């Protein structure tokens, strides 16, 4: 059963992933992305990699200040194995690497820089958050299941189906891993990979604009369940582009995300 709160609202299954052994997970249909029914959306695997990073880094006293995820190929909807290790230990900063494998091959890799907390309240300056709409978006029947239905979306500006910049609030409607509460940074990464989709610059039926990576710089650990994506996509002349996203919680800006895109006609 899904835990209380926002989880399970309109969602019949338990989580994005079910643990089936040490470091091994079975993805549920909620991980499926919009490009192919056999492939996962980049958000859940990115968050699963963050979870692995967090398990080898200090549990207190700091935060993941930068996460870089490289998608080495399509992440299939099949059993996944996650491993992680610290490659640069230290008192003030640490660097960890996590790898996601499926079917005997690596499909994604993440590096994370952990920074120890300090006190900069007196000089802090960061952006405010747009207002969170009161009502959720209606269910979009173009995507009857998968990741997009496993998240709750509340639009301030823009639409997944309309090219152009967008400001959209999001939150997970079920846990990342069955039986475990997601960390604040896991929540952030589940949403952050949606910047290029929220601010699509091209018609989804005519174009593919898939990100091969996601890099998130985290200003401070996010608070609460809601993450806002203020995103814009730029398309270049040589088959590529990038999506840049300001990430906020209800208290204000928490980070910036960037995605390199490969752009091709369908």
Coordinates of C-alpha atoms in Angstrom, one line a residue:
X1 CA 0.0 0.0 0.0
X2 CA 1.1 3.5 -0.7
X3 CA 1.8 5.6 2.4
X4 CA -0.5 8.5 3.4
X5 CA -0.2 12.0 2.1
X6 CA -0.1 12.8 -1.6
X7 CA 1.0 9.3 -2.5
X8 CA -1.4 7.0 -4.2
X9 CA -3.8 9.7 -5.3
X10 CA -5.1 8.4 -8.6
X11 CA -2.2 5.9 -8.7
X12 CA -2.8 2.1 -8.3
X13 CA 0.7 0.8 -7.7
X14 CA 3.1 1.2 -4.9
X15 CA 6.2 3.1 -6.1
X16 CA 8.5 3.9 -9.0
X17 CA 10.7 1.0 -7.9
X18 CA 10.4 -2.2 -5.9
X19 CA 13.6 -3.4 -4.1
X20 CA 14.2 -7.1 -4.9
X21 CA 17.7 -7.5 -3.4
X22 CA 20.7 -5.5 -2.2
X23 CA 21.1 -2.7 -4.7
X24 CA 18.7 -4.3 -7.1
X25 CA 15.3 -2.8 -8.1
X26 CA 12.3 -3.7 -10.3
X27 CA 10.9 -0.6 -12.1
X28 CA 7.1 -0.4 -12.1
X29 CA 5.1 1.0 -15.1
X30 CA 5.1 4.4 -13.4
X31 CA 8.7 4.9 -14.6
X32 CA 7.8 4.8 -18.3
X33 CA 8.5 7.9 -20.3
X34 CA 6.8 9.5 -23.3
X35 CA 9.2 8.4 -25.9
X36 CA 8.8 4.6 -25.9
X37 CA 6.8 2.2 -23.7
X38 CA 10.0 0.1 -23.2
X39 CA 12.1 3.0 -21.8
X40 CA 12.0 4.9 -18.5
X41 CA 11.7 8.6 -18.1
X42 CA 15.0 10.1 -17.0
X43 CA 13.6 11.4 -13.7
X44 CA 13.1 8.2 -11.7
X45 CA 16.6 6.7 -12.6
X46 CA 18.3 10.0 -11.8
X47 CA 16.7 10.0 -8.4
X48 CA 17.6 6.4 -7.9
X49 CA 21.2 7.3 -8.6
X50 CA 21.0 10.2 -6.1
X51 CA 19.7 7.7 -3.5
X52 CA 22.8 5.5 -4.1
X53 CA 25.1 8.6 -3.7
X54 CA 23.4 9.6 -0.5
X55 CA 23.9 6.1 1.0
X56 CA 27.7 6.4 0.7
X57 CA 28.1 10.1 1.6
X58 CA 27.7 11.5 5.1
X59 CA 24.1 11.4 6.2
X60 CA 24.2 14.7 8.1
X61 CA 26.1 18.0 8.1
X62 CA 26.0 18.8 4.4
X63 CA 24.2 18.4 1.1
X64 CA 24.7 17.3 -2.5
X65 CA 25.6 20.6 -4.1
X66 CA 26.0 19.3 -7.7
X67 CA 24.7 16.2 -9.3
X68 CA 25.6 15.3 -12.9
X69 CA 23.7 12.4 -14.5
X70 CA 24.9 10.9 -17.8
X71 CA 22.3 8.7 -19.6
X72 CA 24.5 6.2 -21.4
X73 CA 21.5 4.9 -23.4
X74 CA 17.8 4.3 -23.0
X75 CA 17.1 3.1 -19.5
X76 CA 14.9 0.0 -20.0
X77 CA 11.9 -1.0 -17.9
X78 CA 13.7 -4.0 -16.5
X79 CA 15.7 -5.1 -13.4
X80 CA 18.3 -2.5 -12.4
X81 CA 21.4 -2.8 -10.3
X82 CA 22.8 0.3 -8.6
X83 CA 26.3 0.7 -7.1
X84 CA 28.1 3.7 -5.6
X85 CA 31.4 4.7 -4.0
X86 CA 33.2 7.7 -2.7
X87 CA 36.1 8.6 -5.0
X88 CA 37.2 11.8 -3.2
X89 CA 36.8 11.7 0.6
X90 CA 37.2 14.8 2.7
X91 CA 35.9 16.8 5.7
X92 CA 34.5 19.8 3.7
X93 CA 33.8 18.3 0.3
X94 CA 33.4 14.8 -1.0
X95 CA 32.8 13.3 -4.5
X96 CA 30.9 10.1 -5.1
X97 CA 30.0 8.1 -8.2
X98 CA 27.0 5.9 -8.8
X99 CA 26.3 3.5 -11.7
X100 CA 23.0 2.1 -12.9
X101 CA 23.1 -1.2 -14.9
X102 CA 20.5 -3.3 -16.7
X103 CA 21.0 -6.5 -18.5
X104 CA 24.7 -6.6 -17.8
X105 CA 25.5 -3.1 -19.2
X106 CA 25.8 0.3 -17.7
X107 CA 22.8 2.5 -18.7
X108 CA 23.4 5.6 -16.5
X109 CA 26.0 7.2 -14.3
X110 CA 26.0 10.0 -11.8
X111 CA 28.6 12.0 -9.9
X112 CA 27.7 14.1 -6.9
X113 CA 29.7 16.7 -5.0
X114 CA 28.8 16.8 -1.3
X115 CA 29.5 20.1 0.5
X116 CA 29.6 20.6 4.3
X117 CA 27.1 23.1 5.6
X118 CA 28.3 26.6 6.5
X119 CA 26.6 29.8 7.7
X120 CA 25.9 32.4 5.0
X121 CA 22.5 33.5 6.0
X122 CA 23.7 37.1 6.4
X123 CA 24.7 37.3 2.7
X124 CA 22.2 34.9 1.1
X125 CA 20.4 36.1 -2.0
X126 CA 18.2 34.0 -4.2
X127 CA 15.0 34.2 -6.2
X128 CA 11.5 33.8 -4.9
X129 CA 9.1 31.1 -6.0
X130 CA 6.1 31.6 -8.2
X131 CA 2.8 31.1 -6.5
X132 CA 1.6 27.5 -6.3
X133 CA -1.8 27.1 -8.0
X134 CA -4.6 25.8 -5.8
X135 CA -5.9 23.2 -8.3
X136 CA -4.1 20.3 -10.0
X137 CA -4.1 20.0 -13.7
X138 CA -6.7 17.6 -15.1
X139 CA -5.5 14.1 -16.1
X140 CA -3.9 14.3 -19.6
X141 CA -5.3 11.4 -21.7
X142 CA -2.5 11.6 -24.2
X143 CA -0.3 9.8 -21.6
X144 CA -2.6 7.3 -19.9
X145 CA 0.1 6.0 -17.5
X146 CA 3.7 6.1 -16.8
X147 CA 5.8 8.8 -15.2
X148 CA 3.7 11.8 -16.3
X149 CA 0.6 10.4 -14.5
X150 CA 2.6 9.3 -11.5
X151 CA 3.4 13.0 -10.9
X152 CA 1.0 15.8 -9.9
X153 CA 1.4 18.9 -12.1
X154 CA 0.1 22.4 -11.5
X155 CA 0.7 24.9 -14.3
X156 CA 1.5 28.6 -13.8
X157 CA 2.5 29.1 -17.5
X158 CA 2.9 26.9 -20.5
X159 CA 1.9 23.3 -21.3
X160 CA 3.5 20.0 -22.2
X161 CA 1.7 20.1 -25.5
X162 CA 2.5 23.7 -26.4
X163 CA 6.0 24.7 -27.5
X164 CA 7.5 27.5 -25.4
X165 CA 8.8 28.4 -21.9
X166 CA 6.9 27.0 -19.0
X167 CA 6.5 27.4 -15.2
X168 CA 5.0 24.2 -13.7
X169 CA 4.9 22.9 -10.2
X170 CA 5.3 19.2 -9.6
X171 CA 5.3 16.6 -6.9
X172 CA 5.6 12.8 -6.6
X173 CA 2.3 11.0 -6.2
X174 CA 4.1 7.9 -4.8
X175 CA 7.4 7.0 -3.3
X176 CA 10.6 6.5 -5.3
X177 CA 11.3 3.1 -3.7
X178 CA 8.6 1.0 -2.1
X179 CA 8.7 1.3 1.7
X180 CA 11.1 4.3 1.8
X181 CA 10.5 8.0 2.1
X182 CA 12.3 9.9 -0.6
X183 CA 14.9 12.5 0.5
X184 CA 14.5 16.1 -0.5
X185 CA 17.2 15.8 -3.2
X186 CA 15.6 12.6 -4.6
X187 CA 12.4 14.6 -5.0
X188 CA 14.3 17.3 -6.7
X189 CA 15.9 15.0 -9.3
X190 CA 12.6 13.2 -10.1
X191 CA 11.2 16.5 -11.3
X192 CA 14.4 18.2 -12.7
X193 CA 14.7 15.9 -15.7
X194 CA 11.3 17.2 -16.9
X195 CA 12.7 20.7 -17.8
X196 CA 12.9 19.9 -21.6
X197 CA 9.5 18.3 -21.6
X198 CA 7.8 21.1 -19.7
X199 CA 9.4 23.8 -21.9
X200 CA 9.3 21.9 -25.2
X201 CA 10.4 24.0 -28.1
X202 CA 9.1 21.7 -30.8
X203 CA 6.0 19.6 -31.5
X204 CA 6.2 16.3 -29.7
X205 CA 4.5 14.4 -32.6
X206 CA 7.1 15.6 -35.2
X207 CA 10.3 15.9 -33.2
X208 CA 12.4 14.0 -30.7
X209 CA 14.3 16.2 -28.2
X210 CA 15.9 13.8 -25.8
X211 CA 18.4 14.7 -23.2
X212 CA 21.6 12.7 -22.9
X213 CA 22.5 14.2 -19.5
X214 CA 21.2 16.3 -16.6
X215 CA 23.3 18.5 -14.4
X216 CA 21.8 20.1 -11.3
X217 CA 23.5 22.7 -9.1
X218 CA 21.8 22.8 -5.7
X219 CA 21.8 26.1 -3.8
X220 CA 20.3 24.5 -0.7
X221 CA 18.4 21.3 0.1
X222 CA 14.8 21.7 -0.9
X223 CA 12.0 21.6 1.6
X224 CA 8.6 20.0 1.3
X225 CA 7.0 17.9 -1.5
X226 CA 6.6 20.6 -4.2
X227 CA 9.2 21.4 -6.9
X228 CA 8.7 24.2 -9.4
X229 CA 10.2 24.1 -12.9
X230 CA 10.8 27.4 -14.6
X231 CA 12.2 26.1 -17.9
X232 CA 13.1 27.3 -21.4
X233 CA 14.5 25.3 -24.3
X234 CA 16.8 26.6 -27.0
X235 CA 17.3 24.6 -30.3
X236 CA 20.6 25.1 -32.2
X237 CA 21.3 24.6 -36.0
X238 CA 23.2 21.3 -35.8
X239 CA 20.8 18.9 -34.3
X240 CA 21.1 19.9 -30.7
X241 CA 19.8 22.1 -28.0
X242 CA 19.6 22.7 -24.3
X243 CA 17.0 23.2 -21.6
X244 CA 17.8 25.5 -18.7
X245 CA 15.6 25.2 -15.6
X246 CA 15.3 27.3 -12.4
X247 CA 14.2 24.9 -9.6
X248 CA 12.3 26.2 -6.6
X249 CA 10.4 25.0 -3.6
X250 CA 7.7 27.0 -1.9
X251 CA 10.3 29.1 0.0
X252 CA 12.2 30.1 -3.2
X253 CA 15.0 29.1 -5.5
X254 CA 16.8 25.9 -4.7
X255 CA 18.9 25.3 -7.8
X256 CA 19.5 25.3 -11.5
X257 CA 19.2 22.4 -13.9
X258 CA 20.7 22.0 -17.4
X259 CA 20.1 19.3 -20.1
X260 CA 22.0 18.8 -23.3
X261 CA 19.5 17.7 -26.0
X262 CA 19.8 15.6 -29.2
X263 CA 17.1 16.8 -31.6
X264 CA 15.9 14.7 -34.5
X265 CA 12.7 14.7 -36.7
X266 CA 10.5 11.6 -36.1

